[in-house]
């Protein structure tokens, strides 16, 4: 593996960023700002910033085909388990790579959540809350962007690559809205100027003339916010190279598995390395009401390779200790195998996994009963889960935002942080 | 094959992780069935069926033998013409060859009719209930396999045999296809398809010289790899002779035959979610292939082996086809599917002339996973995932 | 300042025969200013200068019509020398069809928000048309609210039942929404426990929910090619109350709670005739029958009664906030004793007068926008978006609807379209333009407390998005004028400013834009840039 990632790889990337900083200051007559502001650099150097990568298994990955196998039971299905590098736990044969990285993982096998359908589950497992008419709850990505994000970074702090969920930034505001890349991890529509640089510069000059005059006479906060976000939008042009991972992909293609998901995961690593605080990567197709086993056989191995490569890559770059990798979908799948060889939606007992910043590795937390029908030990609700994730990231889950007059804690009232898996 | 007034004469219980395959063993009263939990049983049925214990349901019978060896689901069963040898493929990555009449090596007690017992004991007194539920099951002799063919590294979901019984073809989920010499148990040829694509069906021509292999990738998440294939091969040399999909999509340029949306739309119509069953006609001129997966139509293409062209598309199993057979005279094609029906169609004009079984349940039916025709062509059997093996007499 | 009094008095004389309301009107706007100015003095606050004509013009157009003035309207107003031109303009705007269109947009969003729950609530043309008619016909506020709460008829033909469709089988959610939106009361805490620092108990919450627990949303089929729903009400059924959430036991059934008016008496219900039997569900496809006694209607009557202690106050405060930036009680949906008003007497007076004027919103709006407080400048050193003592004009971002329709006017898209003789387009369905993007990027520019943030996404859209499609080059457009006019460039720049920013440029601006547009090279892009600059700048983005 190491031969794929020479040690100077990391340095190369750094120097690339540095040289672009010079380029950017060269362009500073346009007032575009640098790649990073100096305090962003400082924070990064001190490694105080935490990051989070969410691997989103859209449709609901089966716990029986990953971490909670029931070999020999009527609910067990067609796959067999394999040993892992922790010696104790066993995982599905579809995940040979993750099996060798179980020492890095905290697996929760006792998820017990409240929303069994996709829209409700996707909302719930992005926000920690059930959707209501009264409050626009923010997604985890927006929360991490707000509390871990580098405010002055030129890069967006909440990036989604081909994933789901539309709660967005909700009550914490559009400053923290997701910046969605397309399914191949490329920049979305509208993010690139269609103008040649001289024209772009000229039109910006004229607009700047108007803005400066206006700012002189009008000191109100909204106008200032408006100017600042305009600047951020322009500075994004400076860091477009952070999204251009074509050449990086040539180097890492095999390691991450030659798949679209692998490329998205590698893009997530590149963005975190460049300073983005939250990246969500989606893999779709887990809603296997029919042909569950074929479905998981086609999805899990790709995910296994990419996920394992991501953990290694982050770890070799010294980024894993500050980056929490969250692995989950919106729901689990039924113990019963239906007459389409499928498994349906299930939330009484299912699995998620964490690795990296703030969590212990080599842990399997909680347990389901012998057929996987109910949690036998240590149930973890959506509230507990988000409370734990935020704590691992150094964010106080009781921190409040407001929906009008109503205080909304980051993780719902009454949750319990799962301390056993925290480092 | 003649069919007039077919009658459902046996309904054999095979409770567990569902029957997938069935084969007649040289006679219309001896048959084997395999299931997705890896078990294979052999039944010796009496000449005339007894009175059924349940109203409107054909009689049940207990198996006499169990073939012990597979550690994961059985996917196909093929019997030789003399009925002495049974060949099974499995998700445990092996192919096993059984001497069906070998001396027993042990004995076992099995209960395969639990759902039927529960139905019968319903509304009975506690004592009667217990008596029914706890009655001893069938005593079966057990035997092990004669040979194990090893070489596959993943689930084997495709198995076929040549009409002369000399060659076997098998395919797995690493996209490896192997042609075997059944006498020597050695490999004649083997070849790989694309990575992360599965072999979903395989068949040998009657003379064993030509092979058909169907491939499918469950999820199109890799770059530049066509996600489904239907190809003819020289079974001796392991060389492709005809890319059927190219014949069927003449307007697509070769460079566009990659994992793209446009191409996916094109082949999706033809192959659905992979061709899951395939059989050559007895004279070797036609190939029947069935569309699998959760598809509306689940049809059978009849392909001219010479030209590769689809001559006719027949039948149609809502939610997908599962298995296909030709009658010995090549006049009829029988197919089963995810609609709990065996459909019998005329090759000449595609007309459906008979159906066996009927759609049951709600929106989603159980499946008739595998079918078998008795040597005298008087009986047809189906493996039903509801935990049953059905036998019909074609002319009652 | 005196001229206002004079003008008002003049109008009074002229209109005295037609209406006796005018004298009161005069009193209220004066009273507003008196009370606001008194508070400045007490709190030693320095107020901003009065708004210039141009500032007032753009603000009042956007507030009353939801769109900037056309070039002609702007020029006419700015060039008008008459001293009463502001109040005359207000009167004209209030009688224009756009007033009903915009006000119904505003209230529709208050009720439904950008992402309403429930089926088909995002396709609610029936409701929107109905609401617009209420404004067109000057239906008193309490009457149209009563129609919403009584929810008679269906959602297509009648429209108003759509409000309850959002809360299908969710009487608790409906309780939260109704108390907040119509009464300015935050009852949601009491859903799970007695309110920690207010008078509300859980029994108040469930007493309120008891009015709504018998409602069912009934699919009545297709009306005018749209899916229609009606609100049915059963004869029986009560809310079951189980006590504080934390003390609940699994499987606990709970005690039935009778409906109770908030802060008042229990509902007195007539005896239900014997042998009344409800169906389990109302059958689809037909209008459900009325119950023997309607709890829902009893609630609607109580809420909208002039005697209701919360209703008029909540409405007056909301209208005030709509035009003055924030409520006298802020936020507007929390009229709690723990959240006192900044100008208590003023709120009392507004509420009392609103009742006295039979919930005539147009009258109240006229008084507010005629006040000096409304007509202050937006410039100055105060950085607050909504200054506490209303000492400077407030800032609010244009809504997606306002922005879009204003762009169409600013760029001359509308003029060009008219000139082309093509069929008029739907409001938000313009060729080559994706309305959904506007909703996405401009629909919710605020955080949970209503503070503007304006993310990067909106600028990416402004810089690179479909706004450029709206800068039409066709005949009749602003671009076409700038490109083809023979007039001196100074004149052209003046028209550019007038059409986009509804004001004339000052000398520096004229110089800058004349230079920009007079350069020989790259004429086409330069014109486009000049229009885009004014359409995307802060001055355009906000109503200030």
Coordinates of C-alpha atoms in Angstrom, one line a residue, chain A residues 37-324:
Chain A
X37 CA -6.3 33.7 5.3
X38 CA -3.3 33.7 7.6
X39 CA -5.2 32.6 10.6
X40 CA -6.6 29.7 8.7
X41 CA -3.0 28.7 8.1
X42 CA -2.3 29.1 11.8
X43 CA -5.2 27.0 12.8
X44 CA -4.3 24.4 10.4
X45 CA -0.7 24.3 11.4
X46 CA -1.8 23.8 15.0
X47 CA -4.2 21.1 13.8
X48 CA -6.9 22.5 16.0
X49 CA -9.4 22.2 13.3
X50 CA -11.5 19.1 13.2
X51 CA -13.0 17.7 10.0
X52 CA -15.7 15.2 9.3
X53 CA -16.3 13.0 6.3
X54 CA -19.7 11.4 6.1
X55 CA -20.0 8.3 4.0
X56 CA -23.7 8.2 3.3
X57 CA -25.2 4.8 2.3
X58 CA -28.4 6.0 0.7
X59 CA -31.4 3.7 0.8
X60 CA -30.2 2.0 4.0
X61 CA -27.3 -0.5 4.1
X62 CA -28.0 -3.9 5.7
X63 CA -26.4 -4.5 9.1
X64 CA -26.7 -8.2 8.3
X65 CA -24.5 -7.9 5.2
X66 CA -21.8 -5.7 7.0
X67 CA -21.2 -5.6 10.8
X68 CA -24.0 -7.6 12.4
X69 CA -24.0 -11.0 10.8
X70 CA -26.3 -13.8 12.0
X71 CA -24.6 -16.8 10.5
X72 CA -26.7 -19.9 10.7
X73 CA -29.8 -18.1 11.8
X74 CA -32.9 -17.9 9.6
X75 CA -32.2 -14.2 9.3
X76 CA -28.6 -14.7 8.4
X77 CA -28.7 -14.6 4.6
X78 CA -26.2 -15.8 2.1
X79 CA -22.9 -14.3 3.1
X80 CA -20.3 -15.7 5.5
X81 CA -18.2 -13.8 8.0
X82 CA -14.5 -13.3 8.1
X83 CA -12.0 -12.6 10.9
X84 CA -10.7 -9.1 11.5
X85 CA -7.5 -7.5 12.6
X86 CA -8.8 -7.0 16.1
X87 CA -9.1 -10.7 16.6
X88 CA -12.5 -10.5 18.3
X89 CA -15.0 -9.1 15.9
X90 CA -16.0 -10.7 12.7
X91 CA -17.5 -8.9 9.7
X92 CA -19.1 -9.8 6.4
X93 CA -16.9 -11.4 3.7
X94 CA -17.8 -8.5 1.4
X95 CA -15.5 -6.3 3.5
X96 CA -12.1 -7.9 3.5
X97 CA -10.4 -4.5 3.5
X98 CA -12.4 -3.0 6.4
X99 CA -11.9 -6.3 8.2
X100 CA -8.2 -5.4 8.3
X101 CA -8.9 -1.9 9.6
X102 CA -11.3 -2.8 12.4
X103 CA -8.7 -1.5 14.9
X104 CA -9.5 2.0 13.6
X105 CA -13.3 1.6 13.8
X106 CA -15.9 2.1 16.5
X107 CA -18.9 0.2 15.2
X108 CA -22.3 0.7 16.8
X109 CA -24.4 -2.4 16.4
X110 CA -27.3 -1.1 18.5
X111 CA -28.8 1.8 16.6
X112 CA -32.5 2.2 17.5
X113 CA -34.0 5.2 15.6
X114 CA -37.4 6.6 15.0
X115 CA -37.9 7.1 11.2
X116 CA -38.4 4.0 9.1
X117 CA -39.0 5.6 5.7
X118 CA -36.4 7.2 3.4
X119 CA -37.4 10.9 3.5
X120 CA -38.0 10.8 7.3
X121 CA -34.9 8.7 7.8
X122 CA -32.7 10.9 5.6
X123 CA -33.9 14.0 7.5
X124 CA -33.4 12.3 10.8
X125 CA -30.0 11.0 10.2
X126 CA -28.8 14.3 8.8
X127 CA -30.2 16.5 11.5
X128 CA -30.8 14.3 14.6
X129 CA -34.4 15.5 14.6
X130 CA -37.7 14.4 13.0
X131 CA -38.9 16.8 10.5
X132 CA -41.5 19.3 11.8
X133 CA -43.3 22.2 10.2
X134 CA -42.1 24.6 13.0
X135 CA -38.3 24.3 12.9
X136 CA -35.8 24.1 10.1
X137 CA -33.2 21.8 11.7
X138 CA -29.7 22.1 10.3
X139 CA -27.8 19.2 8.9
X140 CA -24.7 17.8 10.5
X141 CA -22.7 19.3 7.7
X142 CA -23.9 22.8 8.4
X143 CA -23.2 22.3 12.1
X144 CA -19.7 21.1 11.5
X145 CA -19.2 23.9 9.1
X146 CA -20.3 26.4 11.7
X147 CA -18.5 25.1 14.7
X148 CA -15.3 23.6 13.1
X149 CA -15.1 25.6 9.9
X150 CA -12.5 28.1 9.1
X151 CA -14.6 31.2 8.6
X152 CA -12.2 33.0 6.4
X153 CA -11.3 30.0 4.2
X154 CA -11.8 30.5 0.5
X155 CA -13.3 27.0 0.3
X156 CA -16.8 26.2 1.2
X157 CA -17.0 24.5 4.6
X158 CA -19.8 22.1 3.8
X159 CA -19.4 20.1 0.6
X160 CA -21.7 17.3 -0.6
X161 CA -20.7 14.9 -3.3
X162 CA -23.6 13.0 -4.8
X163 CA -25.4 12.6 -1.6
X164 CA -28.8 13.1 -0.2
X165 CA -30.7 15.1 2.4
X166 CA -32.2 18.5 1.8
X167 CA -32.5 20.0 5.2
X168 CA -29.5 22.2 4.5
X169 CA -28.3 24.8 6.9
X170 CA -31.8 25.5 8.3
X171 CA -31.9 27.8 11.3
X172 CA -28.2 28.3 11.4
X173 CA -28.4 30.1 8.1
X174 CA -27.4 30.0 4.5
X175 CA -23.8 30.9 5.2
X176 CA -23.5 27.2 6.1
X177 CA -25.4 25.8 3.2
X178 CA -24.1 22.8 1.5
X179 CA -22.0 23.3 -1.6
X180 CA -22.9 20.4 -3.8
X181 CA -20.5 18.9 -6.3
X182 CA -21.9 16.9 -9.2
X183 CA -21.8 13.1 -9.1
X184 CA -18.3 12.9 -10.4
X185 CA -17.1 15.3 -7.8
X186 CA -16.8 18.2 -10.2
X187 CA -17.9 21.8 -9.5
X188 CA -21.6 22.5 -9.9
X189 CA -23.4 24.7 -12.3
X190 CA -23.1 28.4 -11.5
X191 CA -19.8 28.0 -9.6
X192 CA -17.7 28.8 -12.5
X193 CA -17.6 32.1 -14.3
X194 CA -18.3 31.9 -18.0
X195 CA -16.3 35.1 -18.6
X196 CA -12.7 35.5 -19.6
X197 CA -10.6 36.9 -16.8
X198 CA -10.2 40.4 -18.1
X199 CA -13.9 40.8 -18.6
X200 CA -14.6 39.2 -15.2
X201 CA -12.1 41.7 -13.7
X202 CA -13.6 44.6 -15.4
X203 CA -17.2 43.9 -14.4
X204 CA -16.0 43.3 -10.9
X205 CA -14.3 46.7 -10.9
X206 CA -17.5 48.4 -11.9
X207 CA -19.6 46.5 -9.3
X208 CA -17.0 47.3 -6.7
X209 CA -17.3 50.9 -7.4
X210 CA -21.0 50.7 -6.6
X211 CA -20.5 48.6 -3.6
X212 CA -17.9 50.8 -2.0
X213 CA -20.0 53.9 -2.4
X214 CA -23.0 52.1 -1.0
X215 CA -21.0 50.8 1.9
X216 CA -19.8 54.3 2.8
X217 CA -23.3 55.5 3.3
X218 CA -25.0 52.3 4.5
X219 CA -23.5 50.6 7.5
X220 CA -26.3 48.0 8.1
X221 CA -25.2 44.5 8.8
X222 CA -27.1 42.8 6.0
X223 CA -25.2 44.8 3.4
X224 CA -21.9 43.9 4.9
X225 CA -22.8 40.2 5.0
X226 CA -23.8 40.5 1.3
X227 CA -20.5 42.0 0.4
X228 CA -18.6 39.4 2.3
X229 CA -20.3 36.5 0.7
X230 CA -19.8 38.1 -2.7
X231 CA -16.1 38.1 -2.0
X232 CA -16.2 34.5 -0.9
X233 CA -18.0 33.5 -4.1
X234 CA -15.2 35.2 -6.1
X235 CA -12.4 33.8 -4.0
X236 CA -13.8 30.4 -4.8
X237 CA -12.4 30.9 -8.3
X238 CA -9.0 31.0 -6.6
X239 CA -9.3 27.6 -5.1
X240 CA -10.9 25.8 -8.1
X241 CA -7.8 23.7 -8.3
X242 CA -8.8 22.1 -5.0
X243 CA -11.7 20.5 -6.9
X244 CA -9.6 19.4 -9.8
X245 CA -8.5 16.0 -8.8
X246 CA -8.0 14.4 -12.2
X247 CA -4.2 14.0 -11.8
X248 CA -4.6 12.9 -8.2
X249 CA -7.1 10.3 -9.4
X250 CA -4.6 8.8 -11.8
X251 CA -2.3 8.2 -8.9
X252 CA -4.9 6.9 -6.5
X253 CA -7.4 5.1 -8.9
X254 CA -6.3 1.6 -8.0
X255 CA -6.0 2.3 -4.3
X256 CA -9.5 3.6 -3.9
X257 CA -11.0 1.1 -6.3
X258 CA -11.7 2.1 -9.8
X259 CA -15.1 3.3 -9.1
X260 CA -17.1 6.5 -9.0
X261 CA -17.5 6.1 -5.3
X262 CA -13.7 5.7 -4.9
X263 CA -13.1 8.9 -6.8
X264 CA -15.6 10.8 -4.6
X265 CA -13.9 9.5 -1.5
X266 CA -10.5 10.5 -2.7
X267 CA -12.0 13.9 -3.5
X268 CA -13.2 14.1 0.0
X269 CA -9.7 13.5 1.3
X270 CA -8.3 16.1 -1.0
X271 CA -10.9 18.7 0.2
X272 CA -10.3 17.9 3.9
X273 CA -6.6 18.3 3.3
X274 CA -7.2 21.6 1.6
X275 CA -9.1 22.7 4.7
X276 CA -12.8 21.9 4.1
X277 CA -14.4 21.0 7.4
X278 CA -17.2 18.7 6.2
X279 CA -17.5 16.5 3.2
X280 CA -20.4 14.2 2.6
X281 CA -20.0 11.4 0.0
X282 CA -23.0 9.4 -1.1
X283 CA -23.3 5.9 -2.4
X284 CA -26.8 5.0 -3.7
X285 CA -28.7 1.8 -4.2
X286 CA -28.9 0.2 -0.8
X287 CA -32.7 0.1 -0.8
X288 CA -32.7 -3.6 -1.6
X289 CA -36.4 -4.6 -1.2
X290 CA -35.6 -7.1 -3.9
X291 CA -32.4 -9.1 -4.5
X292 CA -30.8 -7.8 -1.3
X293 CA -27.8 -10.1 -1.6
X294 CA -27.0 -9.3 -5.1
X295 CA -27.5 -5.6 -4.3
X296 CA -25.1 -5.6 -1.4
X297 CA -22.7 -7.7 -3.3
X298 CA -22.5 -5.1 -5.9
X299 CA -22.3 -2.1 -3.5
X300 CA -20.4 -3.2 -0.4
X301 CA -17.1 -4.3 -2.0
X302 CA -16.7 -1.0 -3.8
X303 CA -17.5 0.8 -0.6
X304 CA -15.1 -1.5 1.3
X305 CA -12.1 -0.7 -0.9
X306 CA -12.8 3.1 -1.0
X307 CA -13.5 3.4 2.7
X308 CA -10.4 1.5 3.7
X309 CA -8.3 3.5 1.3
X310 CA -9.7 6.7 2.8
X311 CA -8.8 5.6 6.3
X312 CA -5.3 4.7 5.2
X313 CA -4.8 7.8 3.2
X314 CA -6.0 10.1 6.0
X315 CA -3.9 8.2 8.5
X316 CA -0.7 8.4 6.4
X317 CA -1.2 12.1 6.0
X318 CA -1.7 12.6 9.7
X319 CA -5.2 13.8 9.1
X320 CA -7.2 10.9 10.6
X321 CA -6.7 12.1 14.2
X322 CA -8.5 15.3 13.3
X323 CA -11.0 13.9 10.8
X324 CA -14.0 11.9 12.0

